[in-house]
mmCIF file of C-alpha atoms in Angstrom:
data_model
loop_
_atom_site.group_PDB
_atom_site.id
_atom_site.type_symbol
_atom_site.label_atom_id
_atom_site.label_comp_id
_atom_site.label_asym_id
_atom_site.label_seq_id
_atom_site.Cartn_x
_atom_site.Cartn_y
_atom_site.Cartn_z
ATOM 1 C CA UNK A 135 51.817 25.290 -11.381
ATOM 2 C CA UNK A 136 52.524 21.639 -12.020
ATOM 3 C CA UNK A 137 50.958 20.736 -8.694
ATOM 4 C CA UNK A 138 47.704 22.413 -9.686
ATOM 5 C CA UNK A 139 47.693 20.625 -13.019
ATOM 6 C CA UNK A 140 48.220 17.237 -11.385
ATOM 7 C CA UNK A 141 45.487 17.930 -8.853
ATOM 8 C CA UNK A 142 43.139 18.925 -11.649
ATOM 9 C CA UNK A 143 43.912 15.745 -13.605
ATOM 10 C CA UNK A 144 43.360 13.657 -10.494
ATOM 11 C CA UNK A 145 40.034 15.360 -9.834
ATOM 12 C CA UNK A 146 39.000 14.815 -13.463
ATOM 13 C CA UNK A 147 39.839 11.109 -13.272
ATOM 14 C CA UNK A 148 37.917 10.770 -10.009
ATOM 15 C CA UNK A 149 34.921 12.510 -11.555
ATOM 16 C CA UNK A 150 35.016 10.205 -14.573
ATOM 17 C CA UNK A 151 35.142 7.198 -12.256
ATOM 18 C CA UNK A 152 32.152 8.446 -10.254
ATOM 19 C CA UNK A 153 30.267 9.197 -13.477
ATOM 20 C CA UNK A 154 30.717 5.677 -14.811
ATOM 21 C CA UNK A 155 29.572 4.216 -11.498
ATOM 22 C CA UNK A 156 26.405 6.341 -11.630
ATOM 23 C CA UNK A 157 25.710 5.376 -15.252
ATOM 24 C CA UNK A 158 26.089 1.694 -14.363
ATOM 25 C CA UNK A 159 23.707 2.063 -11.427
ATOM 26 C CA UNK A 160 21.199 3.743 -13.752
ATOM 27 C CA UNK A 161 21.331 0.833 -16.186
ATOM 28 C CA UNK A 162 20.797 -1.662 -13.364
ATOM 29 C CA UNK A 163 17.850 0.374 -12.037
ATOM 30 C CA UNK A 164 16.244 0.443 -15.481
ATOM 31 C CA UNK A 165 16.654 -3.319 -15.777
ATOM 32 C CA UNK A 166 15.097 -3.831 -12.342
ATOM 33 C CA UNK A 167 12.185 -1.587 -13.317
ATOM 34 C CA UNK A 168 11.568 -3.486 -16.544
ATOM 35 C CA UNK A 169 11.729 -6.812 -14.697
ATOM 36 C CA UNK A 170 9.252 -5.563 -12.094
ATOM 37 C CA UNK A 171 6.887 -4.650 -14.947
ATOM 38 C CA UNK A 172 7.120 -8.184 -16.307
ATOM 39 C CA UNK A 173 9.250 -7.279 -19.325
ATOM 40 C CA UNK A 174 12.754 -8.169 -20.382
ATOM 41 C CA UNK A 175 15.571 -6.424 -18.552
ATOM 42 C CA UNK A 176 16.827 -5.072 -21.890
ATOM 43 C CA UNK A 177 13.507 -3.319 -22.575
ATOM 44 C CA UNK A 178 13.809 0.434 -22.854
ATOM 45 C CA UNK A 179 11.428 1.958 -20.324
ATOM 46 C CA UNK A 180 10.535 5.588 -20.841
ATOM 47 C CA UNK A 181 10.803 7.352 -17.504
ATOM 48 C CA UNK A 182 9.056 10.650 -16.872
ATOM 49 C CA UNK A 183 11.521 13.482 -16.186
ATOM 50 C CA UNK A 184 11.755 14.451 -12.548
ATOM 51 C CA UNK A 185 10.997 18.078 -13.380
ATOM 52 C CA UNK A 186 7.566 17.057 -14.757
ATOM 53 C CA UNK A 187 6.520 15.026 -11.729
ATOM 54 C CA UNK A 188 4.200 17.071 -9.473
ATOM 55 C CA UNK A 189 5.528 17.219 -5.949
ATOM 56 C CA UNK A 190 3.527 18.660 -3.025
ATOM 57 C CA UNK A 191 5.079 21.089 -0.600
ATOM 58 C CA UNK A 192 3.641 19.554 2.570
ATOM 59 C CA UNK A 193 1.731 16.537 3.822
ATOM 60 C CA UNK A 194 -1.650 18.256 4.030
ATOM 61 C CA UNK A 195 -2.968 15.840 6.665
ATOM 62 C CA UNK A 196 -2.293 15.154 10.295
ATOM 63 C CA UNK A 197 -0.788 11.873 11.372
ATOM 64 C CA UNK A 198 -4.035 11.027 13.176
ATOM 65 C CA UNK A 199 -6.042 11.343 9.954
ATOM 66 C CA UNK A 200 -3.638 9.112 8.061
ATOM 67 C CA UNK A 201 -3.646 6.581 10.907
ATOM 68 C CA UNK A 202 -7.446 6.396 11.028
ATOM 69 C CA UNK A 203 -7.587 5.891 7.287
ATOM 70 C CA UNK A 204 -4.959 3.153 7.470
ATOM 71 C CA UNK A 205 -6.854 1.331 10.213
ATOM 72 C CA UNK A 206 -9.986 1.535 8.101
ATOM 73 C CA UNK A 207 -8.647 0.264 4.771
ATOM 74 C CA UNK A 208 -5.487 -1.765 5.352
ATOM 75 C CA UNK A 209 -6.220 -5.239 3.886
ATOM 76 C CA UNK A 210 -3.980 -7.069 6.356
ATOM 77 C CA UNK A 211 -5.914 -5.618 9.291
ATOM 78 C CA UNK A 212 -9.220 -6.459 7.618
ATOM 79 C CA UNK A 213 -8.062 -10.057 7.293
ATOM 80 C CA UNK A 214 -7.293 -10.178 11.018
ATOM 81 C CA UNK A 215 -10.717 -8.688 11.819
ATOM 82 C CA UNK A 216 -12.325 -11.350 9.639
ATOM 83 C CA UNK A 217 -10.586 -13.961 11.808
ATOM 84 C CA UNK A 218 -12.210 -12.443 14.904
ATOM 85 C CA UNK A 219 -15.634 -12.573 13.263
ATOM 86 C CA UNK A 220 -15.062 -16.189 12.328
ATOM 87 C CA UNK A 221 -14.170 -16.998 15.919
ATOM 88 C CA UNK A 222 -17.319 -15.269 17.185
ATOM 89 C CA UNK A 223 -19.420 -17.255 14.732
ATOM 90 C CA UNK A 224 -17.823 -20.462 15.957
ATOM 91 C CA UNK A 225 -18.638 -19.457 19.529
ATOM 92 C CA UNK A 226 -22.294 -18.948 18.640
ATOM 93 C CA UNK A 227 -22.362 -22.320 16.941
ATOM 94 C CA UNK A 228 -20.765 -23.998 19.969
ATOM 95 C CA UNK A 229 -23.264 -22.353 22.355
ATOM 96 C CA UNK A 230 -26.199 -23.349 20.153
ATOM 97 C CA UNK A 231 -25.229 -27.005 20.617
ATOM 98 C CA UNK A 232 -26.324 -26.754 24.295
ATOM 99 C CA UNK A 233 -29.955 -26.024 23.299
ATOM 100 C CA UNK A 234 -32.522 -28.348 21.727
ATOM 101 C CA UNK A 235 -33.125 -28.174 18.003
ATOM 102 C CA UNK A 236 -36.540 -28.315 16.374
ATOM 103 C CA UNK A 237 -36.805 -29.497 12.781
ATOM 104 C CA UNK A 238 -39.776 -29.622 10.424
ATOM 105 C CA UNK A 239 -40.027 -32.087 7.551
ATOM 106 C CA UNK A 240 -42.816 -31.946 4.965
ATOM 107 C CA UNK A 241 -43.459 -34.318 2.043
ATOM 108 C CA UNK A 242 -46.135 -32.848 -0.225
ATOM 109 C CA UNK A 243 -47.322 -34.821 -3.284
ATOM 110 C CA UNK A 244 -49.744 -33.772 -6.038
ATOM 111 C CA UNK A 245 -52.315 -36.195 -7.491
ATOM 112 C CA UNK A 246 -54.036 -35.779 -10.807
ATOM 113 C CA UNK A 247 -56.977 -37.955 -12.113
ATOM 114 C CA UNK A 248 -58.559 -37.922 -15.557
ATOM 115 C CA UNK A 249 -62.108 -39.389 -15.786
ATOM 116 C CA UNK A 250 -64.696 -39.802 -18.556
ATOM 117 C CA UNK A 251 -68.150 -38.335 -17.945
ATOM 118 C CA UNK A 252 -71.455 -38.480 -19.836
ATOM 119 C CA UNK A 253 -72.211 -34.770 -20.042
ATOM 120 C CA UNK A 254 -68.640 -33.619 -20.447
ATOM 121 C CA UNK A 255 -66.393 -35.671 -22.560
ATOM 122 C CA UNK A 256 -63.472 -35.507 -20.214
ATOM 123 C CA UNK A 257 -63.052 -34.319 -16.662
ATOM 124 C CA UNK A 258 -59.995 -33.550 -14.537
ATOM 125 C CA UNK A 259 -59.514 -33.417 -10.785
ATOM 126 C CA UNK A 260 -56.336 -32.502 -8.878
ATOM 127 C CA UNK A 261 -55.441 -32.871 -5.232
ATOM 128 C CA UNK A 262 -52.458 -32.107 -2.989
ATOM 129 C CA UNK A 263 -51.620 -34.694 -0.373
ATOM 130 C CA UNK A 264 -48.612 -35.395 1.761
ATOM 131 C CA UNK A 265 -47.389 -35.364 5.310
ATOM 132 C CA UNK A 266 -45.480 -33.211 7.779
ATOM 133 C CA UNK A 267 -43.386 -34.220 10.792
ATOM 134 C CA UNK A 268 -41.822 -32.305 13.680
ATOM 135 C CA UNK A 269 -38.784 -33.600 15.530
ATOM 136 C CA UNK A 270 -37.144 -32.275 18.681
ATOM 137 C CA UNK A 271 -33.525 -33.245 19.361
ATOM 138 C CA UNK A 272 -31.664 -32.456 22.547
ATOM 139 C CA UNK A 273 -28.302 -33.876 23.467
ATOM 140 C CA UNK A 274 -28.279 -34.395 27.214
ATOM 141 C CA UNK A 275 -24.812 -35.859 27.697
ATOM 142 C CA UNK A 276 -21.842 -35.958 25.333
ATOM 143 C CA UNK A 277 -18.903 -36.417 27.695
ATOM 144 C CA UNK A 278 -17.948 -32.709 27.662
ATOM 145 C CA UNK A 279 -17.431 -32.460 23.907
ATOM 146 C CA UNK A 280 -19.623 -29.381 23.550
ATOM 147 C CA UNK A 281 -17.898 -27.647 26.437
ATOM 148 C CA UNK A 282 -14.514 -28.386 24.877
ATOM 149 C CA UNK A 283 -15.597 -27.020 21.491
ATOM 150 C CA UNK A 284 -16.879 -23.851 23.159
ATOM 151 C CA UNK A 285 -13.639 -23.380 25.083
ATOM 152 C CA UNK A 286 -11.619 -23.919 21.917
ATOM 153 C CA UNK A 287 -13.725 -21.379 20.004
ATOM 154 C CA UNK A 288 -13.312 -18.827 22.791
ATOM 155 C CA UNK A 289 -9.557 -19.379 22.849
ATOM 156 C CA UNK A 290 -9.319 -18.953 19.065
ATOM 157 C CA UNK A 291 -11.346 -15.756 19.292
ATOM 158 C CA UNK A 292 -9.058 -14.331 21.965
ATOM 159 C CA UNK A 293 -6.043 -15.253 19.848
ATOM 160 C CA UNK A 294 -7.579 -13.507 16.827
ATOM 161 C CA UNK A 295 -8.312 -10.428 18.920
ATOM 162 C CA UNK A 296 -4.694 -10.380 20.110
ATOM 163 C CA UNK A 297 -3.537 -10.556 16.488
ATOM 164 C CA UNK A 298 -5.824 -7.653 15.602
ATOM 165 C CA UNK A 299 -4.401 -5.601 18.455
ATOM 166 C CA UNK A 300 -0.847 -6.392 17.369
ATOM 167 C CA UNK A 301 -1.681 -5.519 13.754
ATOM 168 C CA UNK A 302 -3.175 -2.194 14.831
ATOM 169 C CA UNK A 303 -0.050 -1.338 16.823
ATOM 170 C CA UNK A 304 2.178 -2.321 13.900
ATOM 171 C CA UNK A 305 0.163 -0.252 11.427
ATOM 172 C CA UNK A 306 0.167 2.796 13.697
ATOM 173 C CA UNK A 307 3.937 2.500 14.093
ATOM 174 C CA UNK A 308 4.447 2.132 10.334
ATOM 175 C CA UNK A 309 2.278 5.157 9.585
ATOM 176 C CA UNK A 310 4.057 7.227 12.236
ATOM 177 C CA UNK A 311 7.482 6.308 10.824
ATOM 178 C CA UNK A 312 6.413 6.989 7.227
ATOM 179 C CA UNK A 313 4.819 10.299 8.237
ATOM 180 C CA UNK A 314 7.967 11.374 10.073
ATOM 181 C CA UNK A 315 10.145 10.345 7.130
ATOM 182 C CA UNK A 316 7.999 12.403 4.786
ATOM 183 C CA UNK A 317 8.274 15.501 6.991
ATOM 184 C CA UNK A 318 12.028 14.962 7.170
ATOM 185 C CA UNK A 319 12.163 14.680 3.373
ATOM 186 C CA UNK A 320 10.276 17.973 3.035
ATOM 187 C CA UNK A 321 12.717 19.724 5.370
ATOM 188 C CA UNK A 322 15.689 18.231 3.533
ATOM 189 C CA UNK A 323 14.261 19.454 0.267
ATOM 190 C CA UNK A 324 13.982 22.979 1.645
ATOM 191 C CA UNK A 325 17.600 22.805 2.811
ATOM 192 C CA UNK A 326 18.702 21.434 -0.573
ATOM 193 C CA UNK A 327 16.880 24.245 -2.371
ATOM 194 C CA UNK A 328 18.606 26.831 -0.191
ATOM 195 C CA UNK A 329 21.956 25.106 -0.789
ATOM 196 C CA UNK A 330 21.400 25.153 -4.548
ATOM 197 C CA UNK A 331 20.571 28.853 -4.545
ATOM 198 C CA UNK A 332 23.627 29.630 -2.444
ATOM 199 C CA UNK A 333 25.914 27.511 -4.634
ATOM 200 C CA UNK A 334 24.523 29.141 -7.776
ATOM 201 C CA UNK A 335 25.203 32.616 -6.432
ATOM 202 C CA UNK A 336 28.676 31.567 -5.244
ATOM 203 C CA UNK A 337 29.573 30.179 -8.665
ATOM 204 C CA UNK A 338 28.310 33.295 -10.408
ATOM 205 C CA UNK A 339 30.372 35.480 -8.049
ATOM 206 C CA UNK A 340 33.484 33.336 -8.563
ATOM 207 C CA UNK A 341 33.103 33.450 -12.338
ATOM 208 C CA UNK A 342 32.621 37.192 -12.295
ATOM 209 C CA UNK A 343 35.686 37.634 -10.072
ATOM 210 C CA UNK A 344 37.691 35.434 -12.439
ATOM 211 C CA UNK A 345 36.637 37.574 -15.404
ATOM 212 C CA UNK A 346 37.929 40.625 -13.540
ATOM 213 C CA UNK A 347 41.183 38.821 -12.736
ATOM 214 C CA UNK A 348 40.611 38.749 -8.981
ATOM 215 C CA UNK A 349 40.350 34.950 -8.624
ATOM 216 C CA UNK A 350 42.040 32.089 -10.444
ATOM 217 C CA UNK A 351 40.609 29.207 -12.434
ATOM 218 C CA UNK A 352 40.886 26.736 -9.535
ATOM 219 C CA UNK A 353 38.502 28.880 -7.503
ATOM 220 C CA UNK A 354 36.017 28.828 -10.359
ATOM 221 C CA UNK A 355 36.247 25.048 -10.804
ATOM 222 C CA UNK A 356 35.901 24.563 -7.050
ATOM 223 C CA UNK A 357 32.749 26.693 -7.052
ATOM 224 C CA UNK A 358 31.491 24.774 -10.073
ATOM 225 C CA UNK A 359 32.069 21.488 -8.256
ATOM 226 C CA UNK A 360 30.133 22.763 -5.235
ATOM 227 C CA UNK A 361 27.319 23.813 -7.588
ATOM 228 C CA UNK A 362 27.220 20.327 -9.152
ATOM 229 C CA UNK A 363 27.067 18.750 -5.696
ATOM 230 C CA UNK A 364 24.245 21.108 -4.730
ATOM 231 C CA UNK A 365 22.302 20.140 -7.858
ATOM 232 C CA UNK A 366 22.808 16.470 -7.050
ATOM 233 C CA UNK A 367 21.618 17.063 -3.482
ATOM 234 C CA UNK A 368 18.542 18.888 -4.779
ATOM 235 C CA UNK A 369 17.635 16.003 -7.111
ATOM 236 C CA UNK A 370 18.219 13.476 -4.342
ATOM 237 C CA UNK A 371 16.004 15.477 -1.966
ATOM 238 C CA UNK A 372 13.200 15.586 -4.529
ATOM 239 C CA UNK A 373 13.380 11.855 -5.147
ATOM 240 C CA UNK A 374 13.344 11.223 -1.399
ATOM 241 C CA UNK A 375 10.145 13.256 -1.136
ATOM 242 C CA UNK A 376 8.484 11.170 -3.861
ATOM 243 C CA UNK A 377 9.697 7.944 -2.252
ATOM 244 C CA UNK A 378 8.410 9.040 1.164
ATOM 245 C CA UNK A 379 5.026 9.991 -0.335
ATOM 246 C CA UNK A 380 4.707 6.579 -1.972
ATOM 247 C CA UNK A 381 5.713 4.831 1.261
ATOM 248 C CA UNK A 382 3.154 6.787 3.302
ATOM 249 C CA UNK A 383 0.435 5.991 0.755
ATOM 250 C CA UNK A 384 1.395 2.308 0.909
ATOM 251 C CA UNK A 385 1.324 2.270 4.721
ATOM 252 C CA UNK A 386 -2.073 3.979 4.720
ATOM 253 C CA UNK A 387 -3.519 1.576 2.142
ATOM 254 C CA UNK A 388 -4.019 4.349 -0.435
ATOM 255 C CA UNK A 389 -3.312 4.250 -4.130
ATOM 256 C CA UNK A 390 0.288 5.292 -4.741
ATOM 257 C CA UNK A 391 -0.655 7.194 -7.898
ATOM 258 C CA UNK A 392 -4.035 8.853 -7.350
ATOM 259 C CA UNK A 393 -4.079 11.136 -10.379
ATOM 260 C CA UNK A 394 -2.862 8.899 -13.157
ATOM 261 C CA UNK A 395 -2.353 10.744 -16.395
ATOM 262 C CA UNK A 396 -2.746 9.198 -19.814
ATOM 263 C CA UNK A 397 0.559 7.917 -21.168
ATOM 264 C CA UNK A 398 2.031 9.724 -24.088
ATOM 265 C CA UNK A 399 2.672 7.761 -27.289
#
């Protein structure tokens, strides 16, 4: 009927509009990728097909294992720990100022003398002379300056320890969120795979029924549209898994691409 034809034309126009929007977003993403690589936005970057990217089926580790590894190798946490060690060293230096200091100073000097003898034409004598001095210094009163420096060093150490504790809590929360997102992405991928299989079977059944004259063309196109949406959902689920894997590796301080393959010419 005319109504069906108009609806089909409207659906076709809407699909063309959505297609152009997706193509434009792809061009922008390629430009962003080239810019991130330090090249011109117009540079053609060869992207590996999604079907060739290896994707695991599960995490393979517990969240505790990932958290322990993150706490061991995250550079931001290591920087905070270095601040604590610096504060402890300053404390030791401030405490050492309360004790006397003993210093040793030596000034050795070598002497060499050439003399003329009767039996031997020339003779040579050498000697090592010099002096050594010991000094003991002990500050008895400084108006409380040493005590103030010690208190300041202790306060800075406590502040650094508080920053380390806050960094540990933040890292554990980031790893937990990334781990949960990855598990969610795996479950969504399973659901998308089941949806794709169901949509494929539904389209095949609708096409077969149309060939037998049981169903009309609109039913077939509707099933085809559902199949296209299922394929899009499957691709989106796979990309979400890869994104979640990269995010978890980043939060744990791992290399995002552990098994780098040689680029093809």
